[in-house]
Short mmCIF file of C-alpha atoms in Angstrom, two decimals:
data_model
loop_
_atom_site.label_atom_id
_atom_site.label_comp_id
_atom_site.label_asym_id
_atom_site.label_seq_id
_atom_site.Cartn_x
_atom_site.Cartn_y
_atom_site.Cartn_z
CA MET A 475 52.70 32.24 -27.69
CA ALA A 476 49.42 30.38 -28.05
CA GLU A 477 47.99 32.69 -25.32
CA LYS A 478 49.20 35.63 -27.06
CA ILE A 479 47.40 34.41 -30.25
CA LEU A 480 44.27 33.93 -28.34
CA VAL A 481 44.40 37.45 -26.93
CA LEU A 482 45.23 38.85 -30.35
CA GLU A 483 42.14 37.08 -31.78
CA SER A 484 40.00 38.75 -29.17
CA PHE A 485 41.53 42.04 -30.16
CA LEU A 486 40.93 41.58 -33.80
CA ARG A 487 37.18 40.39 -33.32
CA CYS A 488 34.29 42.74 -34.46
CA HIS A 489 31.93 43.34 -31.64
CA VAL A 490 28.96 43.29 -34.06
CA CYS A 491 29.56 40.09 -36.04
CA SER A 492 31.93 38.45 -33.49
CA GLU A 493 34.16 37.53 -36.50
CA THR A 494 37.68 38.57 -37.42
CA PHE A 495 37.71 42.06 -38.90
CA ARG A 496 36.98 42.40 -42.60
CA ASP A 497 37.82 46.04 -44.04
CA PRO A 498 38.01 47.42 -40.38
CA VAL A 499 37.06 51.11 -39.62
CA SER A 500 37.93 52.94 -36.55
CA LEU A 501 35.69 55.60 -35.00
CA SER A 502 36.60 58.62 -33.01
CA CYS A 503 35.99 56.97 -29.78
CA GLY A 504 38.65 54.31 -30.63
CA HIS A 505 36.41 51.35 -31.30
CA SER A 506 36.83 49.40 -34.58
CA PHE A 507 34.22 47.34 -36.52
CA CYS A 508 33.87 45.78 -39.96
CA SER A 509 32.99 48.40 -42.47
CA ARG A 510 29.70 46.42 -43.51
CA CYS A 511 28.73 45.64 -39.96
CA LEU A 512 28.90 49.19 -38.86
CA GLN A 513 27.03 50.53 -41.90
CA ARG A 514 24.23 47.84 -41.23
CA PHE A 515 24.16 48.67 -37.45
CA TRP A 516 23.79 52.38 -38.21
CA LYS A 517 21.00 51.83 -40.85
CA LYS A 518 19.06 49.64 -38.35
CA ALA A 519 19.64 51.94 -35.32
CA GLY A 520 18.86 55.19 -37.27
CA ASN A 521 21.83 56.98 -35.79
CA LYS A 522 25.57 57.05 -36.02
CA ASN A 523 26.43 56.08 -32.51
CA CYS A 524 28.97 53.69 -31.41
CA PRO A 525 27.65 50.13 -30.98
CA ILE A 526 29.77 49.80 -27.89
CA CYS A 527 30.01 53.03 -26.08
CA LYS A 528 27.11 54.81 -27.82
CA THR A 529 29.25 57.82 -28.49
CA LYS A 530 28.04 59.76 -31.58
CA SER A 531 30.71 59.52 -34.32
CA SER A 532 32.39 62.90 -35.17
CA LYS A 533 33.26 61.67 -38.63
CA ASP A 534 30.92 62.09 -41.64
CA ASN A 535 33.02 59.70 -43.71
CA ILE A 536 34.84 56.60 -42.35
CA TRP A 537 37.88 55.05 -43.86
CA VAL A 538 39.31 51.64 -43.70
CA ASN A 539 42.05 51.21 -41.09
CA PHE A 540 44.72 49.59 -43.22
CA PRO A 541 47.10 48.81 -40.37
CA LEU A 542 44.28 46.94 -38.49
CA LYS A 543 43.15 45.45 -41.79
CA GLY A 544 46.56 44.06 -42.46
CA LEU A 545 46.78 42.55 -38.96
CA ALA A 546 43.28 41.08 -39.39
CA ASP A 547 44.23 39.75 -42.73
CA SER A 548 47.32 38.16 -41.23
CA LEU A 549 45.47 36.60 -38.44
CA ALA A 550 42.99 35.03 -40.92
CA GLY A 551 45.95 33.66 -42.78
CA ARG A 552 47.51 32.30 -39.65
CA GLN A 553 44.30 30.49 -38.73
CA LYS A 554 44.03 28.88 -42.09
CA THR A 555 47.63 27.88 -42.16
CA GLY A 556 47.52 26.75 -38.50
CA SER A 557 44.52 24.46 -39.00
CA THR A 558 46.32 22.99 -42.09
CA GLY A 559 49.41 22.48 -40.06
CA ARG A 560 47.55 20.37 -37.56
CA LYS A 561 46.88 18.01 -40.34
CA LYS A 562 50.25 18.06 -41.95
CA ARG A 563 53.01 17.41 -39.66
CA GLY A 564 56.22 19.53 -40.12
CA GLU A 565 54.55 22.30 -41.87
CA LYS A 566 55.89 25.64 -40.80
CA LYS A 567 53.46 27.73 -38.66
CA VAL A 568 52.96 31.39 -39.72
CA GLU A 569 53.33 33.88 -36.75
CA VAL A 570 50.90 36.77 -36.52
CA VAL A 571 52.54 40.07 -36.22
CA CYS A 572 51.55 43.76 -36.74
CA GLU A 573 52.34 44.43 -40.35
CA GLU A 574 53.55 48.08 -39.23
CA HIS A 575 55.34 46.81 -36.18
CA PRO A 576 56.86 43.39 -36.27
CA GLU A 577 56.55 42.66 -32.53
CA VAL A 578 53.64 40.71 -31.17
CA PRO A 579 51.17 42.92 -29.26
CA HIS A 580 52.17 42.86 -25.62
CA TRP A 581 49.74 45.34 -24.20
CA PHE A 582 46.10 44.46 -22.95
CA CYS A 583 43.13 46.97 -22.60
CA GLU A 584 41.14 45.75 -19.50
CA ASP A 585 38.27 48.09 -20.34
CA GLU A 586 37.66 46.37 -23.76
CA GLN A 587 39.31 43.10 -22.92
CA LYS A 588 41.57 42.88 -26.00
CA ALA A 589 45.17 43.29 -26.88
CA VAL A 590 46.45 46.36 -28.43
CA CYS A 591 49.59 47.02 -30.51
CA PRO A 592 51.92 49.21 -28.28
CA VAL A 593 52.61 51.50 -31.22
CA CYS A 594 49.83 51.95 -33.63
CA GLU A 595 46.96 51.20 -31.11
CA ILE A 596 48.12 52.46 -27.80
CA SER A 597 46.88 56.10 -28.64
CA LEU A 598 43.28 54.83 -28.91
CA HIS A 599 43.23 53.63 -25.31
CA GLN A 600 44.73 56.44 -23.47
CA ARG A 601 41.67 56.71 -21.15
CA HIS A 602 41.50 53.11 -20.66
CA LYS A 603 43.37 50.79 -18.24
CA VAL A 604 46.12 49.23 -20.16
CA VAL A 605 48.61 46.72 -18.75
CA PRO A 606 51.42 44.65 -20.05
CA LEU A 607 50.03 41.51 -21.75
CA GLU A 608 52.05 39.25 -19.57
CA GLN A 609 50.54 40.71 -16.49
CA ALA A 610 47.07 40.47 -18.11
CA VAL A 611 47.70 36.86 -18.66
CA ARG A 612 48.74 36.33 -15.04
CA ASN A 613 45.74 38.15 -13.83
CA LEU A 614 43.57 36.03 -16.08
CA LYS A 615 45.17 32.87 -14.90
CA ASP A 616 44.78 33.96 -11.24
CA GLN A 617 41.16 34.57 -11.88
CA LEU A 618 40.80 31.18 -13.57
CA ARG A 619 42.64 29.41 -10.65
CA SER A 620 40.16 31.18 -8.24
CA ASP A 621 37.17 30.08 -10.47
CA LEU A 622 38.61 26.65 -10.73
CA LYS A 623 38.95 26.43 -6.89
CA SER A 624 35.47 27.62 -6.57
CA LEU A 625 34.24 25.00 -9.11
CA GLN A 626 36.29 22.30 -7.45
CA ASP A 627 34.69 23.13 -4.05
CA LYS A 628 31.28 23.02 -5.43
CA LYS A 629 31.99 19.72 -7.12
CA ASP A 630 33.48 18.36 -3.79
CA LYS A 631 30.23 19.46 -2.05
CA HIS A 632 28.00 17.87 -4.65
CA GLN A 633 30.01 14.75 -4.45
CA GLN A 634 29.65 14.71 -0.66
CA VAL A 635 25.95 15.14 -1.07
CA GLU A 636 25.88 12.35 -3.71
CA LYS A 637 27.74 10.06 -1.27
CA THR A 638 25.35 10.84 1.56
CA TYR A 639 22.34 10.06 -0.77
CA ASN A 640 24.01 6.83 -1.88
CA GLU A 641 24.61 5.90 1.79
CA VAL A 642 20.85 6.68 2.61
CA ILE A 643 19.83 4.63 -0.34
CA GLN A 644 21.90 1.62 0.75
CA LEU A 645 20.72 1.87 4.34
CA SER A 646 17.19 1.90 3.14
CA LYS A 647 17.64 -1.06 1.05
CA GLU A 648 19.30 -2.83 4.19
CA GLN A 649 16.48 -1.78 6.39
CA LEU A 650 13.91 -3.00 3.78
CA VAL A 651 15.51 -6.37 3.59
CA SER A 652 15.71 -6.69 7.48
CA THR A 653 12.20 -5.50 7.82
CA GLU A 654 10.83 -7.87 5.34
CA ARG A 655 12.68 -10.78 6.90
CA LYS A 656 11.43 -9.92 10.40
CA ILE A 657 7.72 -9.61 9.07
CA ARG A 658 7.99 -13.04 7.22
CA ALA A 659 9.50 -14.53 10.41
CA ASP A 660 6.62 -13.18 12.74
CA PHE A 661 4.04 -14.40 10.31
CA ASN A 662 5.53 -17.74 9.92
CA LYS A 663 5.35 -17.98 13.72
CA LEU A 664 1.74 -16.80 13.69
CA HIS A 665 0.87 -19.29 10.87
CA GLN A 666 2.61 -22.09 12.79
CA PHE A 667 0.63 -21.10 16.01
CA LEU A 668 -2.68 -21.06 14.09
CA ARG A 669 -1.95 -24.47 12.50
CA GLU A 670 -1.24 -26.01 15.93
CA GLU A 671 -4.21 -24.31 17.42
CA GLU A 672 -6.38 -25.66 14.60
CA GLU A 673 -5.09 -29.19 15.04
CA SER A 674 -5.64 -28.94 18.73
CA ARG A 675 -9.12 -27.72 18.36
CA LEU A 676 -10.01 -30.39 15.84
CA ALA A 677 -8.43 -33.18 17.86
CA ALA A 678 -10.56 -32.04 20.91
CA LEU A 679 -13.72 -32.00 18.74
CA ARG A 680 -12.80 -35.45 17.34
CA GLU A 681 -12.30 -36.63 21.03
CA GLU A 682 -15.43 -35.19 22.21
CA GLU A 683 -17.31 -36.75 19.24
CA GLU A 684 -15.86 -40.18 19.98
CA GLN A 685 -16.93 -40.05 23.60
CA LYS A 686 -20.40 -39.01 22.71
CA GLY A 687 -20.49 -42.05 20.27
CA LYS A 688 -19.37 -44.41 22.92
CA THR A 689 -21.79 -43.11 25.41
CA ILE A 690 -24.68 -43.36 23.04
CA SER A 691 -23.61 -46.88 21.89
CA ARG A 692 -23.60 -47.92 25.65
CA GLU A 693 -26.99 -46.46 26.23
CA MET A 694 -28.42 -47.92 23.06
CA LYS A 695 -27.25 -51.35 24.16
CA MET A 696 -28.88 -50.95 27.51
CA ILE A 697 -31.97 -49.71 26.01
CA GLU A 698 -32.22 -52.57 23.58
CA GLU A 699 -31.75 -55.07 26.52
CA GLN A 700 -34.52 -53.26 28.42
CA ILE A 701 -36.81 -53.29 25.57
CA SER A 702 -36.24 -57.00 25.10
CA SER A 703 -36.97 -57.44 28.87
CA LEU A 704 -40.08 -55.30 28.64
CA SER A 705 -41.24 -57.17 25.54
CA ASP A 706 -40.84 -60.48 27.56
CA SER A 707 -42.82 -58.95 30.47
CA ILE A 708 -45.61 -57.78 28.18
CA SER A 709 -45.97 -61.12 26.54
CA ALA A 710 -46.05 -62.88 29.93
CA VAL A 711 -48.74 -60.36 31.20
CA GLU A 712 -50.80 -60.79 28.02
CA GLU A 713 -50.43 -64.62 28.45
CA ASP A 714 -51.64 -64.41 32.04
CA LEU A 715 -54.54 -62.18 31.06
CA GLN A 716 -55.71 -64.90 28.62
CA LYS A 717 -55.96 -67.50 31.33
CA ASP A 718 -59.60 -67.71 32.03
CA LYS A 719 -59.92 -71.46 33.04
CA VAL A 720 -57.97 -70.95 36.16
CA GLY A 721 -59.91 -70.54 39.53
CA SER A 722 -60.65 -67.06 40.66
CA ARG A 723 -58.50 -67.47 43.64
CA CYS A 724 -55.57 -68.83 41.75
CA LEU A 725 -56.06 -66.29 38.99
CA THR A 726 -55.97 -63.49 41.58
CA VAL A 727 -52.80 -64.80 43.15
CA LEU A 728 -51.22 -65.16 39.81
CA LEU A 729 -52.06 -61.62 38.72
CA LEU A 730 -50.74 -60.14 41.97
CA THR A 731 -47.59 -61.92 41.56
CA ARG A 732 -47.32 -60.72 37.94
CA CYS A 733 -47.98 -57.12 38.92
CA ALA A 734 -45.40 -57.22 41.65
CA CYS A 735 -42.71 -58.51 39.07
CA VAL A 736 -43.76 -55.88 36.59
CA HIS A 737 -43.35 -53.15 39.13
CA ARG A 738 -40.03 -54.49 40.19
CA GLU A 739 -38.80 -54.69 36.61
CA ILE A 740 -40.04 -51.08 35.90
CA LYS A 741 -37.98 -49.77 38.77
CA GLN A 742 -34.84 -51.59 37.68
CA ILE A 743 -35.06 -50.13 34.14
CA SER A 744 -33.12 -46.86 34.05
CA VAL A 745 -34.43 -43.80 31.93
CA PRO A 746 -31.58 -42.19 29.69
CA GLU A 747 -30.71 -38.58 30.69
CA GLN A 748 -32.08 -37.36 27.34
CA LEU A 749 -35.45 -38.83 28.04
CA LYS A 750 -35.58 -37.41 31.40
CA GLU A 751 -34.90 -33.83 30.13
CA ASN A 752 -37.75 -34.46 27.60
#
């Protein structure tokens, strides 16, 4: 019954204002509109063509379609009562019926996509494709099922794409973590190698410096000893040179002996490598 009411609402809707008919009028082409809506439309268009099929109206004067008005008014009362009935439980619902014919409209015009009364309206749709309302409902349901399946298929595809993207995002995150871990490990190894290499180079430098210090200390000690020996020899030579009272022959022998000792001592004194290079 609810589906029939929806079809009836579509049948009683003005194609100009999209509201339920108010004082509906019917043209010779069979289309109906609110009287005021049609008058305003004609005034704006500058002609008297049908707003739907553009057929020129053959009527100079249009009159209210009272059977259609009664059905529209009945539907308006049904909507008002129905909305109140949803608020108050147990209130009796008002059924919408054609005032001229008590049965609920059970034919459907596929050309205009609206329900028609099988008695008072069917003559206006003789050139249209009219089918039983139940069949129209079945056809519409089949179409909706087909559309629903298409929508579901699209939804499934979108969900599959979404799943794929989520998997890609998760894989990217895992690869990021793995790559970061590998980079950190590689650089830790490199840092460890550089630290060890630094310590090795510094240790070698300290060892070399220590060996140089020992060598220099050893040579300095030897030089100091040689300087002391040379100082003694110089003092002895100077002392011999001061001896005037000795006989010339004795002095000559003394000087020769001293020269031989000095030459022998000079040969024994080693010169450091640094002094040889200079």
